[in-house]
């Protein structure tokens, strides 16, 4: 995680004390598809990569508060490095109804730097491997580093995923209602400051960041030139 256990716990407590309702990402996607309005106090929690600290630190806290969460996993380093989950731990997580497992490619390389066939393999094989090992459909995808283009988005869509998540991009680059480019708030170390965390939860953070990126003409990581 980008923040320590103490900060994360305080943030989860804040959600409970201030009447935020944690919904699953699948529920949020369904609301977007059907046009159902989501109340301002709804949030969805996601974690990327499959780091061990998710299992050892975040998950026990999430379990205590009964929050839904989606964990996006890239498979290359499972059981190969101590900082990442093992397959048995991942199986344990996916048995919990609070936890949804999503795909995050095989190698975690920016897909825009790969050939079309290489990117397609990363997208398709990560899904099939997780489904084979976990025995459960994998319907959600996270773009490594948020790097994507229209071609990659179409591969994700055609590979059987129902939705995909990225980051915040420059204003106007992608439609807000596209479920294959769901924009997220990266809860960085700055979130340890309460006023920053409240801003992140406000609903204004992503639009503000996108506007700043547009004004300053800064590209977020979505093309090869960004790496």
mmCIF file with all atom_site columns, C-alpha atoms in Angstrom:
data_model
loop_
_atom_site.group_PDB
_atom_site.id
_atom_site.type_symbol
_atom_site.label_atom_id
_atom_site.label_alt_id
_atom_site.label_comp_id
_atom_site.label_asym_id
_atom_site.label_entity_id
_atom_site.label_seq_id
_atom_site.pdbx_PDB_ins_code
_atom_site.Cartn_x
_atom_site.Cartn_y
_atom_site.Cartn_z
_atom_site.occupancy
_atom_site.B_iso_or_equiv
_atom_site.pdbx_formal_charge
_atom_site.auth_seq_id
_atom_site.auth_comp_id
_atom_site.auth_asym_id
_atom_site.auth_atom_id
_atom_site.pdbx_PDB_model_num
ATOM 1   C CA . UNK A 1 1   ? 0.000   0.000   0.000   1.00 0.00 ? 1   UNK A CA 1
ATOM 2   C CA . UNK A 1 2   ? 1.074   3.604   -0.495  1.00 0.00 ? 2   UNK A CA 1
ATOM 3   C CA . UNK A 1 3   ? 0.134   4.420   3.113   1.00 0.00 ? 3   UNK A CA 1
ATOM 4   C CA . UNK A 1 4   ? 0.910   2.731   6.425   1.00 0.00 ? 4   UNK A CA 1
ATOM 5   C CA . UNK A 1 5   ? -1.426  0.641   8.580   1.00 0.00 ? 5   UNK A CA 1
ATOM 6   C CA . UNK A 1 6   ? -2.251  3.425   11.021  1.00 0.00 ? 6   UNK A CA 1
ATOM 7   C CA . UNK A 1 7   ? -3.293  5.853   8.291   1.00 0.00 ? 7   UNK A CA 1
ATOM 8   C CA . UNK A 1 8   ? -5.305  3.188   6.477   1.00 0.00 ? 8   UNK A CA 1
ATOM 9   C CA . UNK A 1 9   ? -7.161  2.239   9.654   1.00 0.00 ? 9   UNK A CA 1
ATOM 10  C CA . UNK A 1 10  ? -8.016  5.890   10.352  1.00 0.00 ? 10  UNK A CA 1
ATOM 11  C CA . UNK A 1 11  ? -9.342  6.241   6.814   1.00 0.00 ? 11  UNK A CA 1
ATOM 12  C CA . UNK A 1 12  ? -11.579 3.189   7.149   1.00 0.00 ? 12  UNK A CA 1
ATOM 13  C CA . UNK A 1 13  ? -12.835 4.476   10.502  1.00 0.00 ? 13  UNK A CA 1
ATOM 14  C CA . UNK A 1 14  ? -13.539 7.848   8.866   1.00 0.00 ? 14  UNK A CA 1
ATOM 15  C CA . UNK A 1 15  ? -15.746 6.163   6.261   1.00 0.00 ? 15  UNK A CA 1
ATOM 16  C CA . UNK A 1 16  ? -17.803 4.484   8.972   1.00 0.00 ? 16  UNK A CA 1
ATOM 17  C CA . UNK A 1 17  ? -18.113 7.515   11.250  1.00 0.00 ? 17  UNK A CA 1
ATOM 18  C CA . UNK A 1 18  ? -19.132 9.834   8.433   1.00 0.00 ? 18  UNK A CA 1
ATOM 19  C CA . UNK A 1 19  ? -21.769 7.493   7.029   1.00 0.00 ? 19  UNK A CA 1
ATOM 20  C CA . UNK A 1 20  ? -20.010 6.522   3.807   1.00 0.00 ? 20  UNK A CA 1
ATOM 21  C CA . UNK A 1 21  ? -21.353 3.309   2.293   1.00 0.00 ? 21  UNK A CA 1
ATOM 22  C CA . UNK A 1 22  ? -18.806 1.022   0.618   1.00 0.00 ? 22  UNK A CA 1
ATOM 23  C CA . UNK A 1 23  ? -20.259 -0.662  -2.447  1.00 0.00 ? 23  UNK A CA 1
ATOM 24  C CA . UNK A 1 24  ? -18.681 -3.340  -4.591  1.00 0.00 ? 24  UNK A CA 1
ATOM 25  C CA . UNK A 1 25  ? -17.151 -2.246  -7.878  1.00 0.00 ? 25  UNK A CA 1
ATOM 26  C CA . UNK A 1 26  ? -19.535 -4.595  -9.687  1.00 0.00 ? 26  UNK A CA 1
ATOM 27  C CA . UNK A 1 27  ? -22.466 -2.782  -8.066  1.00 0.00 ? 27  UNK A CA 1
ATOM 28  C CA . UNK A 1 28  ? -21.051 0.565   -9.180  1.00 0.00 ? 28  UNK A CA 1
ATOM 29  C CA . UNK A 1 29  ? -20.638 -0.725  -12.742 1.00 0.00 ? 29  UNK A CA 1
ATOM 30  C CA . UNK A 1 30  ? -24.211 -2.016  -12.812 1.00 0.00 ? 30  UNK A CA 1
ATOM 31  C CA . UNK A 1 31  ? -25.465 1.371   -11.641 1.00 0.00 ? 31  UNK A CA 1
ATOM 32  C CA . UNK A 1 32  ? -23.599 3.051   -14.499 1.00 0.00 ? 32  UNK A CA 1
ATOM 33  C CA . UNK A 1 33  ? -24.968 0.593   -17.050 1.00 0.00 ? 33  UNK A CA 1
ATOM 34  C CA . UNK A 1 34  ? -28.569 1.078   -15.936 1.00 0.00 ? 34  UNK A CA 1
ATOM 35  C CA . UNK A 1 35  ? -28.345 4.804   -15.343 1.00 0.00 ? 35  UNK A CA 1
ATOM 36  C CA . UNK A 1 36  ? -29.179 4.417   -11.670 1.00 0.00 ? 36  UNK A CA 1
ATOM 37  C CA . UNK A 1 37  ? -28.034 7.388   -9.611  1.00 0.00 ? 37  UNK A CA 1
ATOM 38  C CA . UNK A 1 38  ? -25.443 6.554   -6.971  1.00 0.00 ? 38  UNK A CA 1
ATOM 39  C CA . UNK A 1 39  ? -25.702 8.652   -3.773  1.00 0.00 ? 39  UNK A CA 1
ATOM 40  C CA . UNK A 1 40  ? -22.779 10.936  -2.985  1.00 0.00 ? 40  UNK A CA 1
ATOM 41  C CA . UNK A 1 41  ? -21.843 8.925   0.102   1.00 0.00 ? 41  UNK A CA 1
ATOM 42  C CA . UNK A 1 42  ? -21.027 5.747   -1.875  1.00 0.00 ? 42  UNK A CA 1
ATOM 43  C CA . UNK A 1 43  ? -17.432 4.660   -2.470  1.00 0.00 ? 43  UNK A CA 1
ATOM 44  C CA . UNK A 1 44  ? -15.764 1.581   -3.988  1.00 0.00 ? 44  UNK A CA 1
ATOM 45  C CA . UNK A 1 45  ? -12.398 0.322   -2.726  1.00 0.00 ? 45  UNK A CA 1
ATOM 46  C CA . UNK A 1 46  ? -9.786  -1.172  -5.066  1.00 0.00 ? 46  UNK A CA 1
ATOM 47  C CA . UNK A 1 47  ? -6.227  -2.404  -4.578  1.00 0.00 ? 47  UNK A CA 1
ATOM 48  C CA . UNK A 1 48  ? -3.733  -3.159  -7.340  1.00 0.00 ? 48  UNK A CA 1
ATOM 49  C CA . UNK A 1 49  ? -0.920  -5.644  -7.925  1.00 0.00 ? 49  UNK A CA 1
ATOM 50  C CA . UNK A 1 50  ? -1.314  -8.350  -5.266  1.00 0.00 ? 50  UNK A CA 1
ATOM 51  C CA . UNK A 1 51  ? 1.176   -7.124  -2.697  1.00 0.00 ? 51  UNK A CA 1
ATOM 52  C CA . UNK A 1 52  ? 1.442   -9.062  0.543   1.00 0.00 ? 52  UNK A CA 1
ATOM 53  C CA . UNK A 1 53  ? 0.542   -6.010  2.613   1.00 0.00 ? 53  UNK A CA 1
ATOM 54  C CA . UNK A 1 54  ? -2.967  -6.178  1.188   1.00 0.00 ? 54  UNK A CA 1
ATOM 55  C CA . UNK A 1 55  ? -3.360  -9.647  2.707   1.00 0.00 ? 55  UNK A CA 1
ATOM 56  C CA . UNK A 1 56  ? -1.556  -8.917  5.971   1.00 0.00 ? 56  UNK A CA 1
ATOM 57  C CA . UNK A 1 57  ? -2.628  -5.325  6.681   1.00 0.00 ? 57  UNK A CA 1
ATOM 58  C CA . UNK A 1 58  ? -5.542  -4.104  4.579   1.00 0.00 ? 58  UNK A CA 1
ATOM 59  C CA . UNK A 1 59  ? -7.669  -7.251  4.399   1.00 0.00 ? 59  UNK A CA 1
ATOM 60  C CA . UNK A 1 60  ? -8.028  -7.802  8.177   1.00 0.00 ? 60  UNK A CA 1
ATOM 61  C CA . UNK A 1 61  ? -9.197  -4.192  8.583   1.00 0.00 ? 61  UNK A CA 1
ATOM 62  C CA . UNK A 1 62  ? -11.570 -4.465  5.620   1.00 0.00 ? 62  UNK A CA 1
ATOM 63  C CA . UNK A 1 63  ? -12.934 -7.699  7.077   1.00 0.00 ? 63  UNK A CA 1
ATOM 64  C CA . UNK A 1 64  ? -13.539 -6.047  10.448  1.00 0.00 ? 64  UNK A CA 1
ATOM 65  C CA . UNK A 1 65  ? -15.634 -3.302  8.878   1.00 0.00 ? 65  UNK A CA 1
ATOM 66  C CA . UNK A 1 66  ? -17.294 -5.637  6.353   1.00 0.00 ? 66  UNK A CA 1
ATOM 67  C CA . UNK A 1 67  ? -16.301 -3.478  3.402   1.00 0.00 ? 67  UNK A CA 1
ATOM 68  C CA . UNK A 1 68  ? -16.425 -4.792  -0.156  1.00 0.00 ? 68  UNK A CA 1
ATOM 69  C CA . UNK A 1 69  ? -13.154 -4.559  -2.060  1.00 0.00 ? 69  UNK A CA 1
ATOM 70  C CA . UNK A 1 70  ? -11.727 -5.450  -5.464  1.00 0.00 ? 70  UNK A CA 1
ATOM 71  C CA . UNK A 1 71  ? -8.129  -6.683  -5.659  1.00 0.00 ? 71  UNK A CA 1
ATOM 72  C CA . UNK A 1 72  ? -6.529  -6.468  -9.108  1.00 0.00 ? 72  UNK A CA 1
ATOM 73  C CA . UNK A 1 73  ? -3.754  -9.038  -9.500  1.00 0.00 ? 73  UNK A CA 1
ATOM 74  C CA . UNK A 1 74  ? -0.909  -9.331  -11.978 1.00 0.00 ? 74  UNK A CA 1
ATOM 75  C CA . UNK A 1 75  ? 0.229   -12.932 -11.922 1.00 0.00 ? 75  UNK A CA 1
ATOM 76  C CA . UNK A 1 76  ? 3.937   -13.000 -12.780 1.00 0.00 ? 76  UNK A CA 1
ATOM 77  C CA . UNK A 1 77  ? 5.255   -12.516 -9.242  1.00 0.00 ? 77  UNK A CA 1
ATOM 78  C CA . UNK A 1 78  ? 2.787   -14.648 -7.289  1.00 0.00 ? 78  UNK A CA 1
ATOM 79  C CA . UNK A 1 79  ? 4.839   -17.080 -5.176  1.00 0.00 ? 79  UNK A CA 1
ATOM 80  C CA . UNK A 1 80  ? 8.037   -15.788 -6.811  1.00 0.00 ? 80  UNK A CA 1
ATOM 81  C CA . UNK A 1 81  ? 8.807   -12.816 -4.557  1.00 0.00 ? 81  UNK A CA 1
ATOM 82  C CA . UNK A 1 82  ? 8.173   -12.488 -0.837  1.00 0.00 ? 82  UNK A CA 1
ATOM 83  C CA . UNK A 1 83  ? 6.414   -9.155  -1.233  1.00 0.00 ? 83  UNK A CA 1
ATOM 84  C CA . UNK A 1 84  ? 3.583   -10.733 -3.212  1.00 0.00 ? 84  UNK A CA 1
ATOM 85  C CA . UNK A 1 85  ? 0.746   -13.122 -2.487  1.00 0.00 ? 85  UNK A CA 1
ATOM 86  C CA . UNK A 1 86  ? 0.856   -16.866 -2.950  1.00 0.00 ? 86  UNK A CA 1
ATOM 87  C CA . UNK A 1 87  ? -1.824  -18.694 -4.895  1.00 0.00 ? 87  UNK A CA 1
ATOM 88  C CA . UNK A 1 88  ? -3.121  -20.289 -1.700  1.00 0.00 ? 88  UNK A CA 1
ATOM 89  C CA . UNK A 1 89  ? -3.519  -16.854 -0.094  1.00 0.00 ? 89  UNK A CA 1
ATOM 90  C CA . UNK A 1 90  ? -5.290  -15.583 -3.186  1.00 0.00 ? 90  UNK A CA 1
ATOM 91  C CA . UNK A 1 91  ? -7.657  -18.563 -3.076  1.00 0.00 ? 91  UNK A CA 1
ATOM 92  C CA . UNK A 1 92  ? -8.373  -17.799 0.567   1.00 0.00 ? 92  UNK A CA 1
ATOM 93  C CA . UNK A 1 93  ? -9.210  -14.196 -0.303  1.00 0.00 ? 93  UNK A CA 1
ATOM 94  C CA . UNK A 1 94  ? -11.531 -15.046 -3.165  1.00 0.00 ? 94  UNK A CA 1
ATOM 95  C CA . UNK A 1 95  ? -13.577 -17.352 -0.930  1.00 0.00 ? 95  UNK A CA 1
ATOM 96  C CA . UNK A 1 96  ? -14.620 -14.285 1.066   1.00 0.00 ? 96  UNK A CA 1
ATOM 97  C CA . UNK A 1 97  ? -17.743 -12.707 -0.431  1.00 0.00 ? 97  UNK A CA 1
ATOM 98  C CA . UNK A 1 98  ? -16.322 -9.279  0.436   1.00 0.00 ? 98  UNK A CA 1
ATOM 99  C CA . UNK A 1 99  ? -13.411 -9.726  -1.984  1.00 0.00 ? 99  UNK A CA 1
ATOM 100 C CA . UNK A 1 100 ? -13.645 -9.610  -5.771  1.00 0.00 ? 100 UNK A CA 1
ATOM 101 C CA . UNK A 1 101 ? -10.528 -10.606 -7.727  1.00 0.00 ? 101 UNK A CA 1
ATOM 102 C CA . UNK A 1 102 ? -9.804  -8.750  -10.956 1.00 0.00 ? 102 UNK A CA 1
ATOM 103 C CA . UNK A 1 103 ? -7.066  -9.112  -13.566 1.00 0.00 ? 103 UNK A CA 1
ATOM 104 C CA . UNK A 1 104 ? -4.177  -6.666  -13.873 1.00 0.00 ? 104 UNK A CA 1
ATOM 105 C CA . UNK A 1 105 ? -2.215  -8.286  -16.742 1.00 0.00 ? 105 UNK A CA 1
ATOM 106 C CA . UNK A 1 106 ? 0.530   -10.897 -16.447 1.00 0.00 ? 106 UNK A CA 1
ATOM 107 C CA . UNK A 1 107 ? 3.727   -8.846  -16.256 1.00 0.00 ? 107 UNK A CA 1
ATOM 108 C CA . UNK A 1 108 ? 2.421   -5.391  -15.241 1.00 0.00 ? 108 UNK A CA 1
ATOM 109 C CA . UNK A 1 109 ? 4.047   -3.777  -18.266 1.00 0.00 ? 109 UNK A CA 1
ATOM 110 C CA . UNK A 1 110 ? 2.374   -0.660  -19.703 1.00 0.00 ? 110 UNK A CA 1
ATOM 111 C CA . UNK A 1 111 ? 0.188   -2.151  -22.419 1.00 0.00 ? 111 UNK A CA 1
ATOM 112 C CA . UNK A 1 112 ? 0.726   0.825   -24.728 1.00 0.00 ? 112 UNK A CA 1
ATOM 113 C CA . UNK A 1 113 ? 4.409   -0.100  -24.979 1.00 0.00 ? 113 UNK A CA 1
ATOM 114 C CA . UNK A 1 114 ? 3.644   -3.592  -26.271 1.00 0.00 ? 114 UNK A CA 1
ATOM 115 C CA . UNK A 1 115 ? 2.665   -4.807  -29.709 1.00 0.00 ? 115 UNK A CA 1
ATOM 116 C CA . UNK A 1 116 ? -1.023  -5.466  -30.231 1.00 0.00 ? 116 UNK A CA 1
ATOM 117 C CA . UNK A 1 117 ? -0.528  -9.225  -29.967 1.00 0.00 ? 117 UNK A CA 1
ATOM 118 C CA . UNK A 1 118 ? 1.566   -8.889  -26.798 1.00 0.00 ? 118 UNK A CA 1
ATOM 119 C CA . UNK A 1 119 ? -0.996  -6.617  -25.166 1.00 0.00 ? 119 UNK A CA 1
ATOM 120 C CA . UNK A 1 120 ? -3.774  -8.995  -26.160 1.00 0.00 ? 120 UNK A CA 1
ATOM 121 C CA . UNK A 1 121 ? -1.905  -11.895 -24.572 1.00 0.00 ? 121 UNK A CA 1
ATOM 122 C CA . UNK A 1 122 ? -1.474  -9.952  -21.316 1.00 0.00 ? 122 UNK A CA 1
ATOM 123 C CA . UNK A 1 123 ? -5.182  -9.147  -21.206 1.00 0.00 ? 123 UNK A CA 1
ATOM 124 C CA . UNK A 1 124 ? -6.530  -12.551 -22.224 1.00 0.00 ? 124 UNK A CA 1
ATOM 125 C CA . UNK A 1 125 ? -4.074  -14.833 -20.425 1.00 0.00 ? 125 UNK A CA 1
ATOM 126 C CA . UNK A 1 126 ? -4.273  -13.015 -17.090 1.00 0.00 ? 126 UNK A CA 1
ATOM 127 C CA . UNK A 1 127 ? -8.022  -13.572 -17.103 1.00 0.00 ? 127 UNK A CA 1
ATOM 128 C CA . UNK A 1 128 ? -7.835  -17.226 -18.080 1.00 0.00 ? 128 UNK A CA 1
ATOM 129 C CA . UNK A 1 129 ? -5.037  -18.014 -15.602 1.00 0.00 ? 129 UNK A CA 1
ATOM 130 C CA . UNK A 1 130 ? -6.872  -16.442 -12.670 1.00 0.00 ? 130 UNK A CA 1
ATOM 131 C CA . UNK A 1 131 ? -10.089 -18.214 -13.628 1.00 0.00 ? 131 UNK A CA 1
ATOM 132 C CA . UNK A 1 132 ? -8.299  -21.539 -13.952 1.00 0.00 ? 132 UNK A CA 1
ATOM 133 C CA . UNK A 1 133 ? -6.491  -21.261 -10.616 1.00 0.00 ? 133 UNK A CA 1
ATOM 134 C CA . UNK A 1 134 ? -9.351  -19.730 -8.635  1.00 0.00 ? 134 UNK A CA 1
ATOM 135 C CA . UNK A 1 135 ? -12.273 -21.534 -10.232 1.00 0.00 ? 135 UNK A CA 1
ATOM 136 C CA . UNK A 1 136 ? -14.330 -18.372 -10.541 1.00 0.00 ? 136 UNK A CA 1
ATOM 137 C CA . UNK A 1 137 ? -15.125 -15.947 -13.396 1.00 0.00 ? 137 UNK A CA 1
ATOM 138 C CA . UNK A 1 138 ? -12.938 -12.836 -13.592 1.00 0.00 ? 138 UNK A CA 1
ATOM 139 C CA . UNK A 1 139 ? -14.874 -9.943  -15.074 1.00 0.00 ? 139 UNK A CA 1
ATOM 140 C CA . UNK A 1 140 ? -12.925 -6.822  -14.062 1.00 0.00 ? 140 UNK A CA 1
ATOM 141 C CA . UNK A 1 141 ? -9.612  -5.499  -15.403 1.00 0.00 ? 141 UNK A CA 1
ATOM 142 C CA . UNK A 1 142 ? -7.198  -2.763  -14.298 1.00 0.00 ? 142 UNK A CA 1
ATOM 143 C CA . UNK A 1 143 ? -4.833  -1.182  -16.842 1.00 0.00 ? 143 UNK A CA 1
ATOM 144 C CA . UNK A 1 144 ? -1.237  -1.310  -15.534 1.00 0.00 ? 144 UNK A CA 1
ATOM 145 C CA . UNK A 1 145 ? -0.170  2.281   -14.783 1.00 0.00 ? 145 UNK A CA 1
ATOM 146 C CA . UNK A 1 146 ? -3.501  3.397   -16.249 1.00 0.00 ? 146 UNK A CA 1
ATOM 147 C CA . UNK A 1 147 ? -1.912  3.120   -19.710 1.00 0.00 ? 147 UNK A CA 1
ATOM 148 C CA . UNK A 1 148 ? -4.409  2.547   -22.499 1.00 0.00 ? 148 UNK A CA 1
ATOM 149 C CA . UNK A 1 149 ? -5.654  3.576   -25.893 1.00 0.00 ? 149 UNK A CA 1
ATOM 150 C CA . UNK A 1 150 ? -8.820  2.776   -27.838 1.00 0.00 ? 150 UNK A CA 1
ATOM 151 C CA . UNK A 1 151 ? -7.326  -0.396  -29.335 1.00 0.00 ? 151 UNK A CA 1
ATOM 152 C CA . UNK A 1 152 ? -6.402  -1.804  -25.923 1.00 0.00 ? 152 UNK A CA 1
ATOM 153 C CA . UNK A 1 153 ? -9.796  -0.866  -24.523 1.00 0.00 ? 153 UNK A CA 1
ATOM 154 C CA . UNK A 1 154 ? -11.483 -2.819  -27.320 1.00 0.00 ? 154 UNK A CA 1
ATOM 155 C CA . UNK A 1 155 ? -9.358  -5.904  -26.597 1.00 0.00 ? 155 UNK A CA 1
ATOM 156 C CA . UNK A 1 156 ? -10.420 -5.744  -22.947 1.00 0.00 ? 156 UNK A CA 1
ATOM 157 C CA . UNK A 1 157 ? -14.047 -5.459  -23.990 1.00 0.00 ? 157 UNK A CA 1
ATOM 158 C CA . UNK A 1 158 ? -13.827 -8.317  -26.497 1.00 0.00 ? 158 UNK A CA 1
ATOM 159 C CA . UNK A 1 159 ? -12.027 -10.572 -23.995 1.00 0.00 ? 159 UNK A CA 1
ATOM 160 C CA . UNK A 1 160 ? -15.102 -10.931 -21.817 1.00 0.00 ? 160 UNK A CA 1
ATOM 161 C CA . UNK A 1 161 ? -14.497 -8.309  -19.151 1.00 0.00 ? 161 UNK A CA 1
ATOM 162 C CA . UNK A 1 162 ? -17.539 -6.320  -18.073 1.00 0.00 ? 162 UNK A CA 1
ATOM 163 C CA . UNK A 1 163 ? -15.580 -3.225  -16.976 1.00 0.00 ? 163 UNK A CA 1
ATOM 164 C CA . UNK A 1 164 ? -12.060 -1.867  -16.530 1.00 0.00 ? 164 UNK A CA 1
ATOM 165 C CA . UNK A 1 165 ? -10.456 0.752   -14.310 1.00 0.00 ? 165 UNK A CA 1
ATOM 166 C CA . UNK A 1 166 ? -7.705  3.272   -14.952 1.00 0.00 ? 166 UNK A CA 1
ATOM 167 C CA . UNK A 1 167 ? -6.784  6.558   -13.317 1.00 0.00 ? 167 UNK A CA 1
ATOM 168 C CA . UNK A 1 168 ? -7.681  10.234  -13.829 1.00 0.00 ? 168 UNK A CA 1
ATOM 169 C CA . UNK A 1 169 ? -6.815  11.593  -17.285 1.00 0.00 ? 169 UNK A CA 1
ATOM 170 C CA . UNK A 1 170 ? -6.799  14.986  -18.921 1.00 0.00 ? 170 UNK A CA 1
ATOM 171 C CA . UNK A 1 171 ? -10.224 16.626  -19.117 1.00 0.00 ? 171 UNK A CA 1
ATOM 172 C CA . UNK A 1 172 ? -12.088 15.436  -22.209 1.00 0.00 ? 172 UNK A CA 1
ATOM 173 C CA . UNK A 1 173 ? -9.814  12.530  -23.131 1.00 0.00 ? 173 UNK A CA 1
ATOM 174 C CA . UNK A 1 174 ? -12.356 9.859   -22.237 1.00 0.00 ? 174 UNK A CA 1
ATOM 175 C CA . UNK A 1 175 ? -16.091 9.849   -21.613 1.00 0.00 ? 175 UNK A CA 1
ATOM 176 C CA . UNK A 1 176 ? -17.089 9.743   -17.955 1.00 0.00 ? 176 UNK A CA 1
ATOM 177 C CA . UNK A 1 177 ? -19.770 7.114   -18.572 1.00 0.00 ? 177 UNK A CA 1
ATOM 178 C CA . UNK A 1 178 ? -17.456 4.547   -20.245 1.00 0.00 ? 178 UNK A CA 1
ATOM 179 C CA . UNK A 1 179 ? -17.365 1.473   -17.979 1.00 0.00 ? 179 UNK A CA 1
ATOM 180 C CA . UNK A 1 180 ? -14.153 0.332   -19.687 1.00 0.00 ? 180 UNK A CA 1
ATOM 181 C CA . UNK A 1 181 ? -12.309 3.435   -18.515 1.00 0.00 ? 181 UNK A CA 1
ATOM 182 C CA . UNK A 1 182 ? -13.510 3.922   -14.952 1.00 0.00 ? 182 UNK A CA 1
ATOM 183 C CA . UNK A 1 183 ? -11.541 6.711   -13.323 1.00 0.00 ? 183 UNK A CA 1
ATOM 184 C CA . UNK A 1 184 ? -10.157 6.190   -9.838  1.00 0.00 ? 184 UNK A CA 1
ATOM 185 C CA . UNK A 1 185 ? -8.642  8.257   -7.049  1.00 0.00 ? 185 UNK A CA 1
ATOM 186 C CA . UNK A 1 186 ? -5.106  7.152   -6.186  1.00 0.00 ? 186 UNK A CA 1
ATOM 187 C CA . UNK A 1 187 ? -4.915  7.304   -2.398  1.00 0.00 ? 187 UNK A CA 1
ATOM 188 C CA . UNK A 1 188 ? -1.331  8.507   -2.149  1.00 0.00 ? 188 UNK A CA 1
ATOM 189 C CA . UNK A 1 189 ? 0.786   9.363   0.879   1.00 0.00 ? 189 UNK A CA 1
ATOM 190 C CA . UNK A 1 190 ? -0.753  12.836  0.776   1.00 0.00 ? 190 UNK A CA 1
ATOM 191 C CA . UNK A 1 191 ? -3.993  11.267  1.985   1.00 0.00 ? 191 UNK A CA 1
ATOM 192 C CA . UNK A 1 192 ? -2.518  11.093  5.481   1.00 0.00 ? 192 UNK A CA 1
ATOM 193 C CA . UNK A 1 193 ? -3.564  14.725  5.770   1.00 0.00 ? 193 UNK A CA 1
ATOM 194 C CA . UNK A 1 194 ? -7.268  14.686  6.722   1.00 0.00 ? 194 UNK A CA 1
ATOM 195 C CA . UNK A 1 195 ? -8.248  17.617  4.501   1.00 0.00 ? 195 UNK A CA 1
ATOM 196 C CA . UNK A 1 196 ? -6.647  15.928  1.465   1.00 0.00 ? 196 UNK A CA 1
ATOM 197 C CA . UNK A 1 197 ? -8.468  12.672  2.226   1.00 0.00 ? 197 UNK A CA 1
ATOM 198 C CA . UNK A 1 198 ? -11.775 14.519  2.548   1.00 0.00 ? 198 UNK A CA 1
ATOM 199 C CA . UNK A 1 199 ? -11.112 16.185  -0.815  1.00 0.00 ? 199 UNK A CA 1
ATOM 200 C CA . UNK A 1 200 ? -10.437 12.770  -2.366  1.00 0.00 ? 200 UNK A CA 1
ATOM 201 C CA . UNK A 1 201 ? -13.801 11.553  -1.089  1.00 0.00 ? 201 UNK A CA 1
ATOM 202 C CA . UNK A 1 202 ? -15.691 14.658  -2.150  1.00 0.00 ? 202 UNK A CA 1
ATOM 203 C CA . UNK A 1 203 ? -16.249 13.724  -5.788  1.00 0.00 ? 203 UNK A CA 1
ATOM 204 C CA . UNK A 1 204 ? -14.371 16.821  -6.928  1.00 0.00 ? 204 UNK A CA 1
ATOM 205 C CA . UNK A 1 205 ? -10.879 15.340  -6.838  1.00 0.00 ? 205 UNK A CA 1
ATOM 206 C CA . UNK A 1 206 ? -10.888 13.567  -10.211 1.00 0.00 ? 206 UNK A CA 1
ATOM 207 C CA . UNK A 1 207 ? -12.527 16.457  -12.141 1.00 0.00 ? 207 UNK A CA 1
ATOM 208 C CA . UNK A 1 208 ? -10.113 18.923  -10.517 1.00 0.00 ? 208 UNK A CA 1
ATOM 209 C CA . UNK A 1 209 ? -7.094  16.769  -11.347 1.00 0.00 ? 209 UNK A CA 1
ATOM 210 C CA . UNK A 1 210 ? -8.273  16.282  -14.922 1.00 0.00 ? 210 UNK A CA 1
ATOM 211 C CA . UNK A 1 211 ? -8.764  20.013  -15.365 1.00 0.00 ? 211 UNK A CA 1
ATOM 212 C CA . UNK A 1 212 ? -5.276  20.767  -14.022 1.00 0.00 ? 212 UNK A CA 1
ATOM 213 C CA . UNK A 1 213 ? -3.753  18.165  -16.356 1.00 0.00 ? 213 UNK A CA 1
ATOM 214 C CA . UNK A 1 214 ? -5.588  19.762  -19.276 1.00 0.00 ? 214 UNK A CA 1
ATOM 215 C CA . UNK A 1 215 ? -4.559  23.325  -18.385 1.00 0.00 ? 215 UNK A CA 1
ATOM 216 C CA . UNK A 1 216 ? -0.907  22.354  -17.888 1.00 0.00 ? 216 UNK A CA 1
ATOM 217 C CA . UNK A 1 217 ? -0.998  20.067  -20.945 1.00 0.00 ? 217 UNK A CA 1
ATOM 218 C CA . UNK A 1 218 ? 0.320   17.143  -18.898 1.00 0.00 ? 218 UNK A CA 1
ATOM 219 C CA . UNK A 1 219 ? -0.302  13.642  -20.178 1.00 0.00 ? 219 UNK A CA 1
ATOM 220 C CA . UNK A 1 220 ? -0.958  10.910  -17.643 1.00 0.00 ? 220 UNK A CA 1
ATOM 221 C CA . UNK A 1 221 ? 0.635   7.473   -18.215 1.00 0.00 ? 221 UNK A CA 1
ATOM 222 C CA . UNK A 1 222 ? -1.252  6.156   -21.195 1.00 0.00 ? 222 UNK A CA 1
ATOM 223 C CA . UNK A 1 223 ? 1.293   6.170   -24.050 1.00 0.00 ? 223 UNK A CA 1
ATOM 224 C CA . UNK A 1 224 ? 4.800   4.813   -24.523 1.00 0.00 ? 224 UNK A CA 1
ATOM 225 C CA . UNK A 1 225 ? 6.236   8.323   -24.270 1.00 0.00 ? 225 UNK A CA 1
ATOM 226 C CA . UNK A 1 226 ? 5.215   8.455   -20.608 1.00 0.00 ? 226 UNK A CA 1
ATOM 227 C CA . UNK A 1 227 ? 7.515   5.671   -19.400 1.00 0.00 ? 227 UNK A CA 1
#
